[in-house]
């Protein structure tokens, strides 16, 4: 017996296109704006460079290695968590009928088929695989940054400024990939709405984008970094 092909409704297709348009569009906007606008990423990039300049002035760099270690620990936590999430999603594929029955009991839930439900789970798996690659690359870049800190010369060395710039750029690359991994988590959460109804997916994707925008460009944390508070 051949497996049933998934039959998506027009609303399903619209919801997927809408969500990914917001995700890709916001990523392009945020990455471009972080280099030229008043954003948390732009302020933190400047502070990372200032950190490396201060690092050069310290003969004993235990503070710097401690900060770098804390950053690596945070990235490692999300890398490990993503693996556990992927294991859970793979296991969910074996309980399709029970999951459909549970969600269908909710009021106004959209009617779905096992094939479509499994496609929704696969979408989440793909998103979390993407997040895993971003987190692991951020982890490696953070390790490279730690090595650059250890290899940095004294502040009066001829190549000290270039060494600080290299370390800060490596740290910023790590943060950039970590941010993309976190962003994938946010949009994966919005994709959970699709299991209930395509309209919920559309609403959640829009809401997630607004939350990300407010945190990056309009948050109280940004006011603190800007010196407004």
PDB file of C-alpha atoms in Angstrom:
ATOM      1  CA  UNK A   1       0.000   0.000   0.000  1.00  0.00           C
ATOM      2  CA  UNK A   2       1.464   3.336  -1.053  1.00  0.00           C
ATOM      3  CA  UNK A   3       1.750   6.049   1.618  1.00  0.00           C
ATOM      4  CA  UNK A   4      -0.806   8.829   1.398  1.00  0.00           C
ATOM      5  CA  UNK A   5       0.461  12.052  -0.122  1.00  0.00           C
ATOM      6  CA  UNK A   6       0.001  15.159   2.030  1.00  0.00           C
ATOM      7  CA  UNK A   7      -2.835  17.393   0.851  1.00  0.00           C
ATOM      8  CA  UNK A   8      -2.268  20.963   1.968  1.00  0.00           C
ATOM      9  CA  UNK A   9      -5.017  23.525   1.822  1.00  0.00           C
ATOM     10  CA  UNK A  10      -4.456  26.944   0.282  1.00  0.00           C
ATOM     11  CA  UNK A  11      -4.432  28.395   3.805  1.00  0.00           C
ATOM     12  CA  UNK A  12      -1.644  25.975   4.794  1.00  0.00           C
ATOM     13  CA  UNK A  13       0.497  27.156   1.875  1.00  0.00           C
ATOM     14  CA  UNK A  14      -0.223  30.806   2.677  1.00  0.00           C
ATOM     15  CA  UNK A  15       0.703  30.256   6.332  1.00  0.00           C
ATOM     16  CA  UNK A  16       4.045  28.630   5.468  1.00  0.00           C
ATOM     17  CA  UNK A  17       4.947  31.341   2.935  1.00  0.00           C
ATOM     18  CA  UNK A  18       3.851  34.086   5.353  1.00  0.00           C
ATOM     19  CA  UNK A  19       5.929  32.715   8.242  1.00  0.00           C
ATOM     20  CA  UNK A  20       9.085  32.198   6.206  1.00  0.00           C
ATOM     21  CA  UNK A  21       8.715  35.599   4.554  1.00  0.00           C
ATOM     22  CA  UNK A  22       8.660  37.195   8.004  1.00  0.00           C
ATOM     23  CA  UNK A  23      11.609  35.083   9.186  1.00  0.00           C
ATOM     24  CA  UNK A  24      13.823  35.732   6.159  1.00  0.00           C
ATOM     25  CA  UNK A  25      12.735  39.360   5.870  1.00  0.00           C
ATOM     26  CA  UNK A  26      13.374  40.124   9.510  1.00  0.00           C
ATOM     27  CA  UNK A  27      16.759  38.350   9.408  1.00  0.00           C
ATOM     28  CA  UNK A  28      17.871  40.469   6.444  1.00  0.00           C
ATOM     29  CA  UNK A  29      16.559  43.630   8.089  1.00  0.00           C
ATOM     30  CA  UNK A  30      18.100  42.889  11.505  1.00  0.00           C
ATOM     31  CA  UNK A  31      21.487  41.878  10.090  1.00  0.00           C
ATOM     32  CA  UNK A  32      21.692  45.033   7.973  1.00  0.00           C
ATOM     33  CA  UNK A  33      20.369  47.304  10.709  1.00  0.00           C
ATOM     34  CA  UNK A  34      22.732  45.940  13.355  1.00  0.00           C
ATOM     35  CA  UNK A  35      25.622  47.563  11.491  1.00  0.00           C
ATOM     36  CA  UNK A  36      24.157  51.030  11.108  1.00  0.00           C
ATOM     37  CA  UNK A  37      21.191  51.556  13.448  1.00  0.00           C
ATOM     38  CA  UNK A  38      20.703  52.047  17.142  1.00  0.00           C
ATOM     39  CA  UNK A  39      20.148  48.398  18.060  1.00  0.00           C
ATOM     40  CA  UNK A  40      21.212  46.036  20.813  1.00  0.00           C
ATOM     41  CA  UNK A  41      23.455  44.134  18.385  1.00  0.00           C
ATOM     42  CA  UNK A  42      25.212  47.327  17.278  1.00  0.00           C
ATOM     43  CA  UNK A  43      25.829  48.422  20.879  1.00  0.00           C
ATOM     44  CA  UNK A  44      27.038  44.980  21.916  1.00  0.00           C
ATOM     45  CA  UNK A  45      29.399  44.849  18.931  1.00  0.00           C
ATOM     46  CA  UNK A  46      30.996  48.090  20.109  1.00  0.00           C
ATOM     47  CA  UNK A  47      31.203  46.766  23.665  1.00  0.00           C
ATOM     48  CA  UNK A  48      32.820  43.535  22.479  1.00  0.00           C
ATOM     49  CA  UNK A  49      35.519  45.579  20.767  1.00  0.00           C
ATOM     50  CA  UNK A  50      35.940  47.704  23.902  1.00  0.00           C
ATOM     51  CA  UNK A  51      36.227  44.517  25.940  1.00  0.00           C
ATOM     52  CA  UNK A  52      39.102  43.291  23.779  1.00  0.00           C
ATOM     53  CA  UNK A  53      40.851  46.648  24.059  1.00  0.00           C
ATOM     54  CA  UNK A  54      40.590  46.464  27.841  1.00  0.00           C
ATOM     55  CA  UNK A  55      41.757  42.841  27.737  1.00  0.00           C
ATOM     56  CA  UNK A  56      45.071  43.956  26.234  1.00  0.00           C
ATOM     57  CA  UNK A  57      45.745  46.162  29.256  1.00  0.00           C
ATOM     58  CA  UNK A  58      45.419  43.297  31.735  1.00  0.00           C
ATOM     59  CA  UNK A  59      48.534  41.264  32.448  1.00  0.00           C
ATOM     60  CA  UNK A  60      46.477  38.504  34.080  1.00  0.00           C
ATOM     61  CA  UNK A  61      43.417  37.827  31.938  1.00  0.00           C
ATOM     62  CA  UNK A  62      41.399  35.645  34.274  1.00  0.00           C
ATOM     63  CA  UNK A  63      38.431  38.035  33.978  1.00  0.00           C
ATOM     64  CA  UNK A  64      38.448  37.725  30.193  1.00  0.00           C
ATOM     65  CA  UNK A  65      38.729  33.954  30.187  1.00  0.00           C
ATOM     66  CA  UNK A  66      35.906  33.764  32.728  1.00  0.00           C
ATOM     67  CA  UNK A  67      33.639  35.916  30.529  1.00  0.00           C
ATOM     68  CA  UNK A  68      34.512  33.844  27.454  1.00  0.00           C
ATOM     69  CA  UNK A  69      33.816  30.638  29.408  1.00  0.00           C
ATOM     70  CA  UNK A  70      30.383  31.902  30.483  1.00  0.00           C
ATOM     71  CA  UNK A  71      29.502  32.744  26.883  1.00  0.00           C
ATOM     72  CA  UNK A  72      30.571  29.277  25.741  1.00  0.00           C
ATOM     73  CA  UNK A  73      28.493  27.655  28.499  1.00  0.00           C
ATOM     74  CA  UNK A  74      25.346  29.454  27.315  1.00  0.00           C
ATOM     75  CA  UNK A  75      25.894  28.393  23.709  1.00  0.00           C
ATOM     76  CA  UNK A  76      26.630  24.815  24.795  1.00  0.00           C
ATOM     77  CA  UNK A  77      23.358  24.706  26.742  1.00  0.00           C
ATOM     78  CA  UNK A  78      21.314  25.577  23.664  1.00  0.00           C
ATOM     79  CA  UNK A  79      23.270  23.109  21.494  1.00  0.00           C
ATOM     80  CA  UNK A  80      22.519  20.288  23.925  1.00  0.00           C
ATOM     81  CA  UNK A  81      18.891  21.354  24.343  1.00  0.00           C
ATOM     82  CA  UNK A  82      18.385  21.361  20.580  1.00  0.00           C
ATOM     83  CA  UNK A  83      19.538  17.735  20.376  1.00  0.00           C
ATOM     84  CA  UNK A  84      16.966  16.782  23.035  1.00  0.00           C
ATOM     85  CA  UNK A  85      14.245  18.666  21.159  1.00  0.00           C
ATOM     86  CA  UNK A  86      15.121  16.828  17.940  1.00  0.00           C
ATOM     87  CA  UNK A  87      14.946  13.478  19.730  1.00  0.00           C
ATOM     88  CA  UNK A  88      11.502  14.404  21.071  1.00  0.00           C
ATOM     89  CA  UNK A  89      10.268  15.441  17.619  1.00  0.00           C
ATOM     90  CA  UNK A  90      11.505  12.211  16.078  1.00  0.00           C
ATOM     91  CA  UNK A  91       9.633  10.286  18.769  1.00  0.00           C
ATOM     92  CA  UNK A  92       6.511  12.361  18.069  1.00  0.00           C
ATOM     93  CA  UNK A  93       6.380  10.926  14.543  1.00  0.00           C
ATOM     94  CA  UNK A  94       5.487   7.579  16.087  1.00  0.00           C
ATOM     95  CA  UNK A  95       2.391   8.986  17.828  1.00  0.00           C
ATOM     96  CA  UNK A  96       0.762  10.780  14.914  1.00  0.00           C
ATOM     97  CA  UNK A  97      -2.741   9.352  15.296  1.00  0.00           C
ATOM     98  CA  UNK A  98      -2.875   9.999  19.041  1.00  0.00           C
ATOM     99  CA  UNK A  99      -1.546  13.547  18.603  1.00  0.00           C
ATOM    100  CA  UNK A 100      -4.118  14.327  15.897  1.00  0.00           C
ATOM    101  CA  UNK A 101      -6.888  13.005  18.135  1.00  0.00           C
ATOM    102  CA  UNK A 102      -5.726  15.185  21.026  1.00  0.00           C
ATOM    103  CA  UNK A 103      -5.482  18.399  18.993  1.00  0.00           C
ATOM    104  CA  UNK A 104      -8.748  17.730  17.126  1.00  0.00           C
ATOM    105  CA  UNK A 105     -10.565  17.746  20.468  1.00  0.00           C
ATOM    106  CA  UNK A 106      -9.687  21.444  20.885  1.00  0.00           C
ATOM    107  CA  UNK A 107     -12.330  23.970  19.789  1.00  0.00           C
ATOM    108  CA  UNK A 108     -11.915  25.419  16.266  1.00  0.00           C
ATOM    109  CA  UNK A 109      -8.927  23.149  15.516  1.00  0.00           C
ATOM    110  CA  UNK A 110      -8.332  22.565  11.801  1.00  0.00           C
ATOM    111  CA  UNK A 111      -8.982  19.106  10.392  1.00  0.00           C
ATOM    112  CA  UNK A 112      -5.762  17.420   9.267  1.00  0.00           C
ATOM    113  CA  UNK A 113      -4.469  14.106   7.944  1.00  0.00           C
ATOM    114  CA  UNK A 114      -1.601  11.977   9.256  1.00  0.00           C
ATOM    115  CA  UNK A 115       0.522  12.878   6.218  1.00  0.00           C
ATOM    116  CA  UNK A 116       0.047  16.616   6.743  1.00  0.00           C
ATOM    117  CA  UNK A 117       0.662  16.277  10.487  1.00  0.00           C
ATOM    118  CA  UNK A 118       3.951  14.489   9.829  1.00  0.00           C
ATOM    119  CA  UNK A 119       4.959  17.248   7.416  1.00  0.00           C
ATOM    120  CA  UNK A 120       4.381  19.761  10.209  1.00  0.00           C
ATOM    121  CA  UNK A 121       6.624  17.743  12.527  1.00  0.00           C
ATOM    122  CA  UNK A 122       9.273  17.506   9.794  1.00  0.00           C
ATOM    123  CA  UNK A 123       9.150  21.290   9.407  1.00  0.00           C
ATOM    124  CA  UNK A 124       9.978  21.651  13.107  1.00  0.00           C
ATOM    125  CA  UNK A 125      12.773  19.100  12.764  1.00  0.00           C
ATOM    126  CA  UNK A 126      14.289  21.073   9.879  1.00  0.00           C
ATOM    127  CA  UNK A 127      14.092  24.331  11.847  1.00  0.00           C
ATOM    128  CA  UNK A 128      15.791  22.807  14.882  1.00  0.00           C
ATOM    129  CA  UNK A 129      18.489  21.184  12.726  1.00  0.00           C
ATOM    130  CA  UNK A 130      19.198  24.649  11.328  1.00  0.00           C
ATOM    131  CA  UNK A 131      19.337  26.017  14.891  1.00  0.00           C
ATOM    132  CA  UNK A 132      21.699  23.211  15.934  1.00  0.00           C
ATOM    133  CA  UNK A 133      24.161  24.047  13.157  1.00  0.00           C
ATOM    134  CA  UNK A 134      24.062  27.719  14.121  1.00  0.00           C
ATOM    135  CA  UNK A 135      24.659  26.967  17.800  1.00  0.00           C
ATOM    136  CA  UNK A 136      27.509  24.535  17.155  1.00  0.00           C
ATOM    137  CA  UNK A 137      29.223  26.995  14.816  1.00  0.00           C
ATOM    138  CA  UNK A 138      28.774  29.751  17.396  1.00  0.00           C
ATOM    139  CA  UNK A 139      30.313  27.367  19.963  1.00  0.00           C
ATOM    140  CA  UNK A 140      33.384  26.795  17.797  1.00  0.00           C
ATOM    141  CA  UNK A 141      33.773  30.499  17.052  1.00  0.00           C
ATOM    142  CA  UNK A 142      33.573  31.232  20.767  1.00  0.00           C
ATOM    143  CA  UNK A 143      36.367  28.729  21.361  1.00  0.00           C
ATOM    144  CA  UNK A 144      38.424  30.399  18.646  1.00  0.00           C
ATOM    145  CA  UNK A 145      37.835  33.737  20.367  1.00  0.00           C
ATOM    146  CA  UNK A 146      39.120  32.272  23.653  1.00  0.00           C
ATOM    147  CA  UNK A 147      42.290  31.162  21.876  1.00  0.00           C
ATOM    148  CA  UNK A 148      42.743  34.648  20.405  1.00  0.00           C
ATOM    149  CA  UNK A 149      42.389  36.113  23.894  1.00  0.00           C
ATOM    150  CA  UNK A 150      45.072  33.755  25.146  1.00  0.00           C
ATOM    151  CA  UNK A 151      47.342  34.611  22.210  1.00  0.00           C
ATOM    152  CA  UNK A 152      46.861  38.383  22.458  1.00  0.00           C
ATOM    153  CA  UNK A 153      50.086  40.339  23.020  1.00  0.00           C
ATOM    154  CA  UNK A 154      50.729  43.091  25.539  1.00  0.00           C
ATOM    155  CA  UNK A 155      49.028  46.437  24.987  1.00  0.00           C
ATOM    156  CA  UNK A 156      52.242  48.097  23.783  1.00  0.00           C
ATOM    157  CA  UNK A 157      53.025  45.436  21.157  1.00  0.00           C
ATOM    158  CA  UNK A 158      53.034  46.629  17.520  1.00  0.00           C
ATOM    159  CA  UNK A 159      50.177  44.343  16.472  1.00  0.00           C
ATOM    160  CA  UNK A 160      48.099  44.746  19.666  1.00  0.00           C
ATOM    161  CA  UNK A 161      45.312  46.759  18.010  1.00  0.00           C
ATOM    162  CA  UNK A 162      44.944  44.213  15.209  1.00  0.00           C
ATOM    163  CA  UNK A 163      44.884  41.357  17.732  1.00  0.00           C
ATOM    164  CA  UNK A 164      42.051  43.060  19.657  1.00  0.00           C
ATOM    165  CA  UNK A 165      40.153  43.658  16.410  1.00  0.00           C
ATOM    166  CA  UNK A 166      40.499  40.011  15.375  1.00  0.00           C
ATOM    167  CA  UNK A 167      39.269  38.761  18.747  1.00  0.00           C
ATOM    168  CA  UNK A 168      36.306  41.154  18.765  1.00  0.00           C
ATOM    169  CA  UNK A 169      35.320  40.183  15.212  1.00  0.00           C
ATOM    170  CA  UNK A 170      35.485  36.498  16.133  1.00  0.00           C
ATOM    171  CA  UNK A 171      33.320  37.171  19.178  1.00  0.00           C
ATOM    172  CA  UNK A 172      30.834  39.106  17.052  1.00  0.00           C
ATOM    173  CA  UNK A 173      30.656  36.273  14.507  1.00  0.00           C
ATOM    174  CA  UNK A 174      29.853  33.873  17.331  1.00  0.00           C
ATOM    175  CA  UNK A 175      27.122  36.201  18.608  1.00  0.00           C
ATOM    176  CA  UNK A 176      25.718  36.576  15.085  1.00  0.00           C
ATOM    177  CA  UNK A 177      25.319  32.811  14.675  1.00  0.00           C
ATOM    178  CA  UNK A 178      23.959  32.427  18.194  1.00  0.00           C
ATOM    179  CA  UNK A 179      21.336  35.092  17.475  1.00  0.00           C
ATOM    180  CA  UNK A 180      20.249  33.241  14.347  1.00  0.00           C
ATOM    181  CA  UNK A 181      19.882  30.050  16.346  1.00  0.00           C
ATOM    182  CA  UNK A 182      17.763  31.805  18.959  1.00  0.00           C
ATOM    183  CA  UNK A 183      15.678  33.354  16.187  1.00  0.00           C
ATOM    184  CA  UNK A 184      15.034  29.855  14.829  1.00  0.00           C
ATOM    185  CA  UNK A 185      13.712  28.846  18.251  1.00  0.00           C
ATOM    186  CA  UNK A 186      11.260  31.749  18.201  1.00  0.00           C
ATOM    187  CA  UNK A 187       9.924  30.841  14.776  1.00  0.00           C
ATOM    188  CA  UNK A 188       9.769  27.160  15.704  1.00  0.00           C
ATOM    189  CA  UNK A 189       7.485  28.175  18.565  1.00  0.00           C
ATOM    190  CA  UNK A 190       5.301  30.062  16.103  1.00  0.00           C
ATOM    191  CA  UNK A 191       5.180  26.926  13.914  1.00  0.00           C
ATOM    192  CA  UNK A 192       3.517  25.104  16.803  1.00  0.00           C
ATOM    193  CA  UNK A 193       0.439  27.173  15.987  1.00  0.00           C
ATOM    194  CA  UNK A 194       0.176  25.349  12.659  1.00  0.00           C
ATOM    195  CA  UNK A 195      -0.669  22.128  14.496  1.00  0.00           C
ATOM    196  CA  UNK A 196      -3.796  23.881  15.748  1.00  0.00           C
ATOM    197  CA  UNK A 197      -4.771  25.972  12.719  1.00  0.00           C
ATOM    198  CA  UNK A 198      -2.996  27.703   9.794  1.00  0.00           C
ATOM    199  CA  UNK A 199      -4.390  31.053  10.948  1.00  0.00           C
ATOM    200  CA  UNK A 200      -2.751  30.492  14.327  1.00  0.00           C
ATOM    201  CA  UNK A 201       0.544  29.949  12.487  1.00  0.00           C
ATOM    202  CA  UNK A 202       0.113  33.270  10.654  1.00  0.00           C
ATOM    203  CA  UNK A 203      -0.741  35.153  13.840  1.00  0.00           C
ATOM    204  CA  UNK A 204       2.090  33.570  15.842  1.00  0.00           C
ATOM    205  CA  UNK A 205       4.703  34.255  13.133  1.00  0.00           C
ATOM    206  CA  UNK A 206       3.661  37.911  12.995  1.00  0.00           C
ATOM    207  CA  UNK A 207       3.642  38.211  16.777  1.00  0.00           C
ATOM    208  CA  UNK A 208       7.099  36.585  17.086  1.00  0.00           C
ATOM    209  CA  UNK A 209       8.531  39.026  14.551  1.00  0.00           C
ATOM    210  CA  UNK A 210       7.122  41.981  16.472  1.00  0.00           C
ATOM    211  CA  UNK A 211       8.540  40.620  19.737  1.00  0.00           C
ATOM    212  CA  UNK A 212      11.984  40.218  18.153  1.00  0.00           C
ATOM    213  CA  UNK A 213      11.830  43.720  16.672  1.00  0.00           C
ATOM    214  CA  UNK A 214      10.792  45.327  19.959  1.00  0.00           C
ATOM    215  CA  UNK A 215      13.542  43.549  21.886  1.00  0.00           C
ATOM    216  CA  UNK A 216      16.231  44.497  19.380  1.00  0.00           C
ATOM    217  CA  UNK A 217      15.219  48.051  18.531  1.00  0.00           C
ATOM    218  CA  UNK A 218      12.766  49.353  21.152  1.00  0.00           C
ATOM    219  CA  UNK A 219      13.483  47.588  24.445  1.00  0.00           C
ATOM    220  CA  UNK A 220      14.365  49.009  27.840  1.00  0.00           C
ATOM    221  CA  UNK A 221      17.694  47.186  27.564  1.00  0.00           C
ATOM    222  CA  UNK A 222      18.481  49.237  24.451  1.00  0.00           C
ATOM    223  CA  UNK A 223      17.676  52.440  26.354  1.00  0.00           C
ATOM    224  CA  UNK A 224      20.192  51.401  29.009  1.00  0.00           C
ATOM    225  CA  UNK A 225      22.865  50.675  26.419  1.00  0.00           C
ATOM    226  CA  UNK A 226      22.137  53.971  24.689  1.00  0.00           C
ATOM    227  CA  UNK A 227      22.557  55.858  27.969  1.00  0.00           C
ATOM    228  CA  UNK A 228      18.943  57.033  28.079  1.00  0.00           C
ATOM    229  CA  UNK A 229      18.469  55.460  31.534  1.00  0.00           C
TER     230      UNK A 229
END
